[in-house]
Coordinates of C-alpha atoms in Angstrom, one line a residue:
Chain A
M16 CA 14.7 -24.5 -7.4
E17 CA 16.4 -22.8 -9.9
K18 CA 14.1 -24.1 -13.1
Q19 CA 10.3 -23.8 -11.2
A20 CA 8.2 -21.0 -11.7
I21 CA 7.8 -20.8 -8.3
C22 CA 8.9 -22.8 -5.7
T23 CA 9.1 -22.0 -1.7
E24 CA 10.6 -25.1 1.4
K25 CA 9.2 -24.6 4.4
L26 CA 8.4 -21.3 3.7
T27 CA 7.0 -19.8 7.4
K28 CA 5.3 -16.8 8.4
F29 CA 4.2 -15.8 11.8
Y30 CA 2.5 -12.1 12.2
G31 CA 4.1 -11.6 15.9
K32 CA 2.6 -15.1 17.4
A33 CA -0.7 -15.8 14.8
R34 CA -0.1 -17.9 12.1
G35 CA 0.1 -16.8 9.2
I36 CA 2.3 -19.9 6.5
R37 CA 3.6 -22.6 8.8
E38 CA 6.8 -24.8 6.8
L39 CA 4.7 -23.9 3.1
D40 CA 6.8 -26.4 0.9
L41 CA 4.8 -25.2 -2.8
T42 CA 5.8 -26.4 -6.6
V43 CA 4.6 -24.2 -9.6
A44 CA 6.4 -26.0 -13.4
P45 CA 6.9 -23.0 -15.7
G46 CA 4.0 -22.9 -18.2
E47 CA 1.4 -24.4 -15.6
F48 CA -2.3 -23.6 -14.7
F49 CA -1.9 -24.1 -11.2
G50 CA -4.7 -23.5 -8.9
F51 CA -3.7 -23.1 -5.2
I52 CA -7.4 -23.4 -2.7
G53 CA -7.9 -22.8 0.5
P54 CA -10.8 -21.0 2.6
N55 CA -10.1 -17.2 4.0
G56 CA -7.3 -17.6 6.2
A57 CA -5.8 -20.4 5.4
G58 CA -2.6 -18.5 4.0
K59 CA -3.4 -17.8 0.7
S60 CA -3.0 -13.7 1.3
T61 CA 0.3 -14.8 3.1
T62 CA 1.9 -17.1 0.5
I63 CA 1.2 -14.2 -2.3
R64 CA 2.6 -11.8 -0.5
T65 CA 5.5 -13.3 0.8
L66 CA 6.8 -14.4 -3.1
L67 CA 5.8 -10.8 -4.3
G68 CA 8.5 -9.9 -1.1
L69 CA 5.6 -7.5 0.3
I70 CA 6.2 -9.1 3.2
H71 CA 9.1 -11.2 4.9
P72 CA 9.4 -14.9 5.6
N73 CA 9.9 -15.8 9.3
S74 CA 12.2 -18.6 7.7
G75 CA 12.1 -21.2 4.9
K76 CA 13.2 -20.6 1.0
A77 CA 10.4 -18.7 -1.7
R78 CA 11.7 -18.6 -5.1
V79 CA 10.0 -17.4 -7.9
L80 CA 11.4 -17.6 -11.3
G81 CA 14.1 -19.1 -9.6
L82 CA 14.8 -15.4 -7.9
D83 CA 14.8 -14.8 -4.4
P84 CA 11.9 -12.1 -3.3
T85 CA 12.9 -11.4 -0.6
G86 CA 16.3 -9.9 -1.8
R87 CA 17.5 -7.3 -4.6
E88 CA 16.4 -10.0 -6.9
R89 CA 13.3 -8.6 -6.3
K90 CA 13.1 -5.8 -9.4
E91 CA 13.9 -8.6 -11.6
I92 CA 11.2 -10.5 -10.8
L93 CA 8.6 -7.5 -10.6
K94 CA 9.3 -6.9 -14.3
R95 CA 9.1 -10.8 -14.9
I96 CA 5.2 -11.2 -12.9
G97 CA 1.7 -9.6 -13.4
Y98 CA -0.3 -9.6 -10.0
L99 CA -3.8 -9.4 -9.5
P100 CA -4.8 -8.6 -5.2
S101 CA -8.0 -10.1 -3.9
D102 CA -8.7 -5.6 -3.5
T103 CA -7.9 -3.3 -6.0
A104 CA -7.0 0.3 -4.1
L105 CA -6.3 2.2 -6.8
Y106 CA -4.7 6.1 -7.0
T107 CA -8.3 8.5 -6.4
G108 CA -8.5 11.5 -8.6
L109 CA -7.1 9.5 -11.5
T110 CA -8.6 8.3 -14.7
V111 CA -8.8 4.4 -15.8
R112 CA -6.0 5.3 -18.3
E113 CA -3.8 7.1 -16.5
I114 CA -3.7 4.1 -13.4
L115 CA -2.8 2.4 -16.8
K116 CA -0.5 4.5 -17.9
L117 CA 1.3 5.0 -14.6
S118 CA 1.4 1.1 -14.4
A119 CA 3.1 1.2 -17.7
D120 CA 5.9 3.7 -16.7
L121 CA 7.0 2.1 -13.2
R122 CA 7.6 -0.9 -15.9
G123 CA 9.2 1.7 -18.2
K124 CA 7.7 -0.4 -21.1
D125 CA 4.5 1.2 -23.3
C126 CA 1.9 -1.4 -23.6
T127 CA -0.3 1.4 -25.2
G128 CA -1.5 -1.8 -28.2
R129 CA -2.4 -4.3 -25.0
A130 CA -3.9 -2.3 -23.0
A131 CA -6.6 -1.4 -25.3
E132 CA -7.3 -4.3 -26.9
L133 CA -7.1 -5.9 -22.7
C134 CA -10.3 -3.2 -22.5
E135 CA -12.0 -3.8 -25.0
R136 CA -12.1 -7.1 -24.3
L137 CA -13.4 -6.8 -20.8
Q138 CA -16.1 -3.5 -21.9
L139 CA -14.0 -1.2 -19.5
D140 CA -14.8 2.9 -19.8
T141 CA -11.2 4.0 -19.7
A142 CA -12.2 7.8 -19.3
K143 CA -14.3 7.2 -15.8
K144 CA -12.7 8.5 -12.6
V145 CA -11.7 5.3 -10.4
E146 CA -13.6 6.8 -7.6
N147 CA -16.5 6.0 -9.8
L148 CA -15.9 2.6 -10.5
S149 CA -18.0 -0.1 -9.3
F150 CA -15.5 -3.3 -8.0
G151 CA -16.3 -5.0 -10.3
N152 CA -14.8 -1.9 -13.0
R153 CA -11.4 -1.4 -9.9
K154 CA -10.9 -5.3 -10.9
K155 CA -10.8 -5.2 -14.4
V156 CA -8.5 -2.4 -13.7
G157 CA -6.3 -4.5 -12.0
I158 CA -6.7 -7.6 -14.9
V159 CA -5.3 -4.5 -17.1
C160 CA -2.6 -4.0 -15.2
A161 CA -0.7 -7.3 -14.2
L162 CA -1.3 -8.4 -17.9
Q163 CA -0.7 -5.8 -20.1
H164 CA 3.1 -6.1 -20.4
E165 CA 2.5 -9.9 -21.5
P166 CA 4.0 -11.1 -17.7
E167 CA 5.7 -14.8 -18.0
L168 CA 4.1 -15.4 -15.2
L169 CA 0.8 -13.9 -13.3
I170 CA 0.1 -14.2 -9.5
L171 CA -4.1 -14.2 -9.6
D172 CA -5.4 -13.4 -5.5
E173 CA -9.5 -13.8 -5.8
P174 CA -9.4 -12.7 -9.2
T175 CA -13.4 -13.2 -10.2
G176 CA -14.5 -11.2 -7.0
G177 CA -16.8 -8.7 -8.7
L178 CA -17.1 -9.9 -12.5
D179 CA -20.5 -10.7 -13.7
P180 CA -20.1 -14.4 -16.1
L181 CA -19.8 -12.7 -18.8
M182 CA -16.8 -11.3 -18.1
Q183 CA -15.4 -13.6 -15.5
H184 CA -15.5 -16.2 -19.5
E185 CA -14.1 -13.5 -20.8
F186 CA -11.0 -13.2 -17.9
F187 CA -10.1 -16.9 -18.2
C188 CA -10.6 -17.3 -21.7
I189 CA -8.1 -14.5 -21.8
L190 CA -5.8 -16.4 -19.2
Q191 CA -5.7 -19.6 -21.5
E192 CA -4.2 -18.6 -24.4
A193 CA -1.3 -16.1 -22.4
N194 CA -1.6 -20.0 -21.0
R195 CA -0.7 -21.2 -24.7
K196 CA 1.5 -19.0 -25.0
G197 CA 3.5 -20.5 -22.0
V198 CA 2.7 -18.1 -19.7
T199 CA 2.7 -19.3 -15.7
V200 CA -0.5 -18.9 -14.3
F201 CA -0.9 -19.8 -10.2
L202 CA -4.9 -19.0 -9.3
S203 CA -5.8 -18.6 -5.6
S204 CA -8.8 -19.1 -5.0
H205 CA -12.3 -20.7 -3.3
V206 CA -14.9 -21.0 -6.2
L207 CA -13.5 -24.3 -6.8
S208 CA -15.5 -24.2 -9.9
E209 CA -12.6 -22.3 -11.6
I210 CA -9.8 -24.5 -10.4
Q211 CA -11.7 -27.5 -11.6
R212 CA -12.8 -26.1 -14.6
Y213 CA -9.2 -24.0 -15.9
C214 CA -5.9 -25.7 -13.4
V215 CA -4.2 -28.6 -13.9
R216 CA -2.4 -28.9 -10.5
A217 CA -3.8 -27.4 -7.9
A218 CA -2.9 -27.1 -4.1
V219 CA -5.2 -27.3 -1.1
I220 CA -3.9 -25.6 2.0
R221 CA -5.4 -25.1 5.3
E222 CA -4.4 -23.3 8.3
G223 CA -1.1 -22.3 7.0
S224 CA 0.6 -25.4 5.8
I225 CA -0.3 -27.3 2.4
I226 CA -2.5 -30.4 2.5
A227 CA -2.9 -31.6 -0.6
C228 CA -1.0 -31.0 -4.5
D229 CA -2.1 -33.0 -7.2
S230 CA -3.0 -33.1 -10.6
V231 CA -6.7 -31.7 -10.6
E232 CA -8.0 -35.4 -11.7
A233 CA -6.1 -36.7 -9.1
L234 CA -7.8 -34.7 -6.4
S235 CA -11.6 -35.2 -7.7
Q236 CA -10.1 -39.3 -8.1
T237 CA -11.6 -40.9 -4.7
H238 CA -13.5 -43.4 -2.9
A239 CA -15.8 -41.6 -1.8
R240 CA -19.4 -41.6 -3.7
R241 CA -22.2 -38.8 -3.0
V242 CA -25.0 -41.1 -3.0
T243 CA -28.6 -39.9 -3.6
L244 CA -31.3 -41.0 -2.8
R245 CA -35.2 -40.8 -2.2
G246 CA -36.8 -43.1 -0.2
S247 CA -36.5 -44.1 3.8
L248 CA -33.2 -44.5 4.8
R249 CA -31.8 -43.4 8.4
K250 CA -28.6 -42.6 9.2
E251 CA -27.9 -45.7 11.7
M252 CA -28.3 -47.9 8.8
L253 CA -25.3 -46.4 7.4
P254 CA -22.4 -45.2 10.1
E255 CA -19.4 -44.4 7.8
A256 CA -21.9 -41.8 6.1
R257 CA -20.8 -39.0 6.0
E258 CA -22.4 -35.2 5.2
W259 CA -26.2 -36.8 5.7
N260 CA -28.8 -34.5 4.0
E261 CA -32.2 -34.7 4.5
L262 CA -34.7 -32.6 2.3
G263 CA -38.2 -33.0 1.4
G264 CA -37.6 -37.4 1.0
M265 CA -34.4 -37.2 -0.4
V266 CA -31.2 -38.6 1.1
S267 CA -27.8 -37.3 0.4
F268 CA -24.6 -38.4 1.6
L269 CA -20.6 -39.4 0.8
Y270 CA -20.3 -43.1 1.3
S271 CA -16.7 -43.5 1.3
G272 CA -16.5 -47.9 2.3
D273 CA -17.8 -50.8 1.2
V274 CA -19.8 -51.0 -1.9
N275 CA -21.2 -54.6 -1.7
E276 CA -22.6 -53.5 1.9
L277 CA -23.8 -49.9 0.5
I278 CA -25.7 -51.9 -1.8
R279 CA -27.2 -54.4 0.8
T280 CA -28.7 -51.8 3.1
L281 CA -29.8 -50.1 -0.1
A282 CA -31.5 -52.8 -1.1
R283 CA -32.9 -53.5 2.0
E284 CA -35.2 -50.1 1.8
E285 CA -38.1 -48.8 -0.3
I286 CA -36.3 -46.4 -2.6
S287 CA -37.3 -45.0 -5.3
D288 CA -34.7 -43.3 -7.4
L289 CA -31.1 -42.8 -7.2
T290 CA -27.5 -41.5 -8.7
I291 CA -24.0 -42.1 -7.0
A292 CA -21.8 -40.1 -7.9
E293 CA -18.1 -39.5 -8.0
P294 CA -18.4 -35.7 -5.5
D295 CA -16.9 -32.2 -7.2
L296 CA -14.1 -30.7 -5.9
E297 CA -15.8 -28.7 -3.5
E298 CA -17.2 -31.7 -1.7
I299 CA -13.8 -32.9 -1.5
F300 CA -12.2 -29.5 -0.9
L301 CA -15.2 -29.8 2.4
H302 CA -13.8 -33.4 3.2
F303 CA -9.9 -32.0 3.6
Y304 CA -10.8 -29.5 6.1
G305 CA -13.2 -31.9 7.6
K306 CA -11.2 -34.7 8.6
G307 CA -8.3 -33.0 9.1
G308 CA -6.1 -33.2 5.4
E309 CA -7.0 -36.6 4.9
Q310 CA -7.1 -37.9 1.5
A311 CA -10.7 -39.2 1.1
Chain B
M13 CA 10.7 10.4 -12.6
T14 CA 7.1 8.9 -13.0
L15 CA 6.8 7.8 -9.7
I16 CA 8.1 11.9 -8.7
R17 CA 6.2 12.8 -11.1
H18 CA 3.3 10.7 -9.7
E19 CA 3.7 12.3 -6.5
L20 CA 3.6 15.7 -7.3
R21 CA 0.7 15.5 -9.2
R22 CA -1.0 13.5 -5.9
A23 CA 0.0 16.6 -4.2
W24 CA -0.7 19.9 -6.5
K25 CA -3.8 20.4 -4.5
S26 CA -2.3 20.2 -0.7
L27 CA 0.7 21.7 -2.3
T28 CA -2.6 24.9 -4.4
I29 CA -4.0 25.4 -0.7
W30 CA -1.0 25.4 1.7
T31 CA 1.7 28.1 -1.0
C32 CA -1.7 30.2 -1.9
A33 CA -2.9 30.7 2.8
I34 CA 0.8 30.7 3.9
G35 CA 1.6 33.4 0.8
A36 CA -1.4 35.4 1.5
F37 CA -1.6 35.7 5.4
I38 CA 2.3 36.9 4.6
V39 CA 1.3 39.3 1.7
I40 CA -1.6 41.2 4.4
C41 CA 0.6 41.1 6.6
L42 CA 2.9 43.1 4.0
F43 CA 0.2 45.7 3.1
M44 CA -0.7 46.4 6.8
Y45 CA 2.5 47.1 7.7
P46 CA 2.6 50.8 6.8
E47 CA 0.0 51.7 9.2
M48 CA 1.1 49.9 11.9
K49 CA 4.6 51.8 10.8
S50 CA 2.7 55.2 11.8
Q51 CA 2.0 53.8 15.4
T52 CA 5.5 52.4 15.8
E53 CA 6.1 54.1 18.8
S54 CA 2.8 52.4 21.3
I55 CA 3.6 49.0 19.4
S56 CA 7.0 48.8 19.9
S57 CA 6.8 49.7 23.5
L58 CA 3.7 47.7 24.0
F59 CA 5.2 44.3 22.7
S60 CA 8.1 45.1 23.6
S61 CA 6.7 45.7 27.9
M62 CA 5.2 41.9 28.0
G63 CA 7.7 40.2 30.7
A64 CA 8.2 36.3 29.9
F65 CA 5.6 36.8 26.7
S66 CA 7.4 39.1 24.3
A67 CA 10.9 37.1 25.1
A68 CA 9.3 33.9 23.6
F69 CA 8.6 35.4 20.5
G70 CA 11.1 37.1 20.1
L71 CA 9.3 41.1 20.7
D72 CA 11.8 42.1 23.5
T73 CA 14.9 41.7 20.4
L74 CA 13.5 42.9 17.5
D75 CA 12.0 46.3 17.0
F76 CA 8.1 46.0 15.9
G77 CA 7.7 49.2 14.4
T78 CA 10.7 48.6 11.5
L79 CA 10.0 46.3 8.8
K80 CA 12.5 43.8 9.3
G81 CA 10.9 43.7 12.6
F82 CA 7.9 43.4 12.0
Y83 CA 8.4 40.3 9.2
G84 CA 10.8 38.6 11.4
I85 CA 7.7 38.3 13.8
E86 CA 4.4 37.9 11.8
C87 CA 5.5 36.7 8.8
G88 CA 8.1 34.4 9.8
N89 CA 5.3 33.5 12.2
I90 CA 3.3 32.6 9.7
L91 CA 5.9 31.3 7.4
G92 CA 7.9 29.0 10.6
I93 CA 5.0 27.7 11.7
G94 CA 2.7 26.8 8.1
G95 CA 5.5 26.0 6.3
A96 CA 6.2 23.3 9.1
L97 CA 2.9 22.0 8.9
F98 CA 2.7 22.1 5.7
A99 CA 6.3 19.9 5.8
A100 CA 5.7 17.8 8.2
L101 CA 2.1 16.3 6.9
A102 CA 3.9 16.0 3.3
G103 CA 6.4 14.0 4.8
I104 CA 4.4 11.4 7.5
S105 CA 2.4 11.2 4.7
A106 CA 4.5 10.1 2.1
L107 CA 4.7 6.3 2.8
A108 CA 2.4 5.8 5.1
G109 CA -0.6 7.2 3.1
E110 CA 0.0 4.4 0.4
E111 CA -0.6 1.8 3.5
K112 CA -3.6 3.9 4.5
E113 CA -5.2 4.3 1.3
G114 CA -4.2 0.4 0.4
T115 CA -2.0 1.8 -2.7
A116 CA 0.7 0.3 -1.0
E117 CA 0.4 -3.3 -3.1
F118 CA -0.5 -1.7 -5.8
L119 CA 2.9 0.6 -6.0
L120 CA 5.7 -2.0 -4.0
T121 CA 4.1 -4.6 -7.2
H122 CA 5.9 -2.2 -9.9
P123 CA 9.5 -2.8 -10.3
L124 CA 10.8 -0.5 -8.4
R125 CA 13.5 -1.2 -5.7
R126 CA 12.2 -0.2 -1.9
T127 CA 15.5 2.2 -2.2
E128 CA 14.4 4.3 -5.1
I129 CA 10.7 4.4 -3.7
V130 CA 11.9 6.0 -0.5
T131 CA 14.3 7.8 -2.9
R132 CA 12.0 8.9 -5.3
K133 CA 9.3 10.1 -2.2
L134 CA 11.9 11.9 -0.2
A135 CA 12.4 14.1 -3.3
A136 CA 8.9 15.0 -4.4
V137 CA 8.8 16.3 -0.9
L138 CA 11.8 18.5 -1.4
I139 CA 10.9 19.4 -4.3
Q140 CA 7.0 20.9 -2.6
I141 CA 9.0 22.4 0.3
T142 CA 11.5 24.0 -2.1
A143 CA 8.2 25.0 -4.5
L144 CA 6.3 26.8 -2.1
N145 CA 9.1 28.1 -0.1
L146 CA 10.1 29.9 -3.5
V147 CA 6.4 31.1 -4.4
V148 CA 6.0 32.5 -0.5
F149 CA 10.4 34.4 -1.0
L150 CA 8.9 36.2 -4.3
L151 CA 5.2 37.2 -3.1
A152 CA 7.1 38.3 0.0
V153 CA 9.5 40.5 -1.7
G154 CA 7.3 41.6 -4.0
S155 CA 4.7 43.3 -1.2
I156 CA 7.2 44.5 0.4
A157 CA 8.3 46.1 -2.4
A158 CA 4.5 46.8 -3.0
V159 CA 4.2 49.2 -0.2
G160 CA 7.5 51.2 -1.0
E161 CA 10.1 49.8 1.4
A162 CA 13.6 48.4 0.7
V163 CA 13.7 44.6 0.5
P164 CA 16.7 43.9 2.8
W165 CA 17.8 41.0 1.1
K166 CA 20.2 39.3 3.2
E167 CA 17.6 39.8 6.1
I168 CA 15.0 38.2 4.6
A169 CA 16.7 35.7 2.5
L170 CA 18.9 34.9 5.7
L171 CA 15.6 34.0 7.2
H172 CA 13.5 32.1 4.6
L173 CA 16.4 30.3 4.0
A174 CA 16.2 29.8 7.7
F175 CA 12.7 28.7 7.3
Y176 CA 13.4 26.3 4.6
L177 CA 15.8 24.2 6.3
L178 CA 13.6 23.7 9.3
Q179 CA 10.7 22.6 6.5
V180 CA 13.8 20.2 5.0
E181 CA 14.5 19.2 8.2
L182 CA 10.8 18.0 9.8
G183 CA 9.4 16.9 6.2
C184 CA 13.1 14.1 6.9
I185 CA 11.8 13.8 10.0
C186 CA 8.2 12.8 9.3
L187 CA 9.6 10.6 6.5
G188 CA 11.5 8.7 8.3
I189 CA 8.4 9.0 11.2
S190 CA 6.5 7.6 8.1
A191 CA 7.6 4.6 7.7
F192 CA 7.3 3.1 11.0
L193 CA 3.3 3.6 10.3
W194 CA 0.7 1.9 8.7
R195 CA -2.5 3.9 8.6
G196 CA -1.3 7.3 7.9
G197 CA -0.1 9.7 10.8
L198 CA -1.6 13.3 10.2
G199 CA -1.9 13.0 13.7
I200 CA 1.6 12.5 14.5
G201 CA 3.3 14.6 11.9
L202 CA 1.1 18.3 13.0
G203 CA 1.7 17.1 16.4
L204 CA 5.4 17.0 15.7
A205 CA 5.3 19.8 14.5
I206 CA 3.5 22.5 17.1
A207 CA 5.3 20.4 19.6
L208 CA 9.1 21.5 18.4
Y209 CA 7.2 25.2 17.9
F210 CA 6.6 25.1 21.8
V211 CA 9.5 23.5 23.2
N212 CA 11.3 27.0 21.2
I213 CA 9.3 29.0 23.0
I214 CA 10.6 27.4 25.8
A215 CA 13.6 27.4 25.4
N216 CA 12.8 31.0 25.2
L217 CA 11.3 31.7 28.2
T218 CA 14.2 30.5 30.6
S219 CA 18.0 30.1 30.1
R220 CA 18.0 27.0 31.3
A221 CA 15.8 25.4 28.8
E222 CA 18.4 26.8 26.1
V223 CA 20.0 23.7 25.1
L224 CA 16.4 22.7 23.7
K225 CA 17.0 25.1 21.2
Y226 CA 19.4 22.1 19.7
I227 CA 16.5 19.1 19.1
T228 CA 14.2 21.7 17.5
P229 CA 14.6 22.4 14.4
F230 CA 13.1 26.7 15.7
G231 CA 16.2 26.6 17.2
Y232 CA 18.0 27.9 14.3
A233 CA 15.1 29.0 12.4
D234 CA 14.3 32.4 15.2
G235 CA 13.1 35.4 13.4
A236 CA 14.4 37.5 16.5
E237 CA 18.0 35.7 16.7
I238 CA 18.7 35.5 12.8
L239 CA 18.2 38.8 12.0
S240 CA 19.9 40.4 15.3
K241 CA 22.6 38.8 15.1
G242 CA 22.6 38.2 10.7
A243 CA 23.3 35.2 11.0
I244 CA 21.6 31.1 11.1
H245 CA 23.2 29.5 14.0
G246 CA 25.4 27.2 13.0
T247 CA 25.8 24.7 15.9
R248 CA 22.2 24.3 15.8
L249 CA 22.3 24.1 11.9
L250 CA 24.2 21.1 12.4
A251 CA 22.4 20.0 14.9
G252 CA 19.1 20.0 13.0
A253 CA 21.4 18.4 9.9
A254 CA 22.2 15.4 12.0
L255 CA 18.6 14.7 12.8
A256 CA 17.0 15.1 9.1
A257 CA 20.2 12.6 8.4
C258 CA 18.9 10.6 10.8
G259 CA 15.5 10.9 9.8
V260 CA 15.8 10.2 6.6
T261 CA 18.5 7.1 7.4
A262 CA 15.9 5.8 9.5
A263 CA 13.3 5.5 6.6
Y264 CA 15.8 3.4 4.6
L265 CA 16.4 1.6 6.8
Q266 CA 12.8 1.0 8.1
Y267 CA 11.1 0.3 4.4
R268 CA 13.8 -2.0 3.5
R269 CA 12.5 -4.6 5.7
K270 CA 9.0 -3.7 6.2
D271 CA 6.1 -6.2 5.8
I272 CA 3.7 -4.2 3.6
R273 CA -0.1 -5.1 5.0

């Protein structure tokens, strides 16, 4: 537990009677680029807020960089991590430059050089007042605040919301550079393409519990296949087909039954076009949620 | 120091407005005093013969025709109520304001212990209260001298000290309440300050309610009593100090274990 960047054991948090997270076990190794996937309300932010010591768990243990976020070691943890919230709320009346300086001063560090470099890469105007910033630009301020002090661990909660595709690309370049230098990245997102493209390992959270945790490659490997065809196939011909869609003569479905049976059924029908492919992570994600966590 | 500086910067406009408003009212009142003084007899007899109303505001004890009496009633009420409202607002918004504006997450994910945050927020509130009172005191003394009256240093200093301590107490109590709130609490702060003011008026009306003077800070910051006795009521002041200590202790205990929303 001590050697992990993040480690939780049966971490549980309830808000009164409302479920936050339930007996959550999670391990992130130092230097990992780790994805944390789940829809709104699944418990992603509760997990992150518990790791940061913003909220206190009802039971279970959490360690961040080997330290306890609920006690006296919280300050040491916060010195060594960078956090980007999903909604970056900043003090109004201050300019971007003043916010960045405030953040650096609260850390007791001079981050002028790194902050200037990040602002340039993210095309952030530091003379603007916070209240005049768009959602995306506020997010950029949050990114610089999270990165300018060169932390060991980055905890990012829905980091790309509001960023245009070019900025998203630049942001992930910055993250990858940091990761190559040994920085651990914990990326919480419901944008599965981000997780699939950048993360090495990922955990899927559903209704407050981890339902799958593995390498992104392993999570993507499944017996299920996405079948797309043009023809007269009817659903009742393939009882094991799921997520059946028909549109403009095209039929698409997920199939995890016997492949021979699939081929025999298709051979009996008039098919003018056919593709059989591995489903992407998004489809697997939907499968996890549809089947209550049972692996495809 | 960074957080204290930041807090003071955020509070700068509010502090300036409240200081100017309270200071200006006191200056205006004092510049009206020479004219009031010429009508001393009729005003004094009018104010002291209003029965319960006179007792409620200490008009039966003080001579409105003297500078001390005039200052104790008019200026005392301005600084008493105005200062109390300011202190309550400063205290109540210190911790809860961060959550209301959504900035608590920003602040609490920087390497600061929660107890350090409470200490620095408290320090910022006390600095604001001290600054307001220093400026108002200097304006009051300057205005008394400007209208050609001798400055009754001891009485004025005692009055201002009492109002300063009243504000410190309210600021501390409101800071304690602030630690329990999630959505600001300006209404609670203002309501508490006004309620405590009226509690003192009730205590002035009947001797059976005198015990209430130990609950409200207006009990020891009563201009009429301070000027007539030449001292601040020690036991009531101690009770006030105990309430302030409770407020600060509650702020530390609650904020340490509070879930930030």
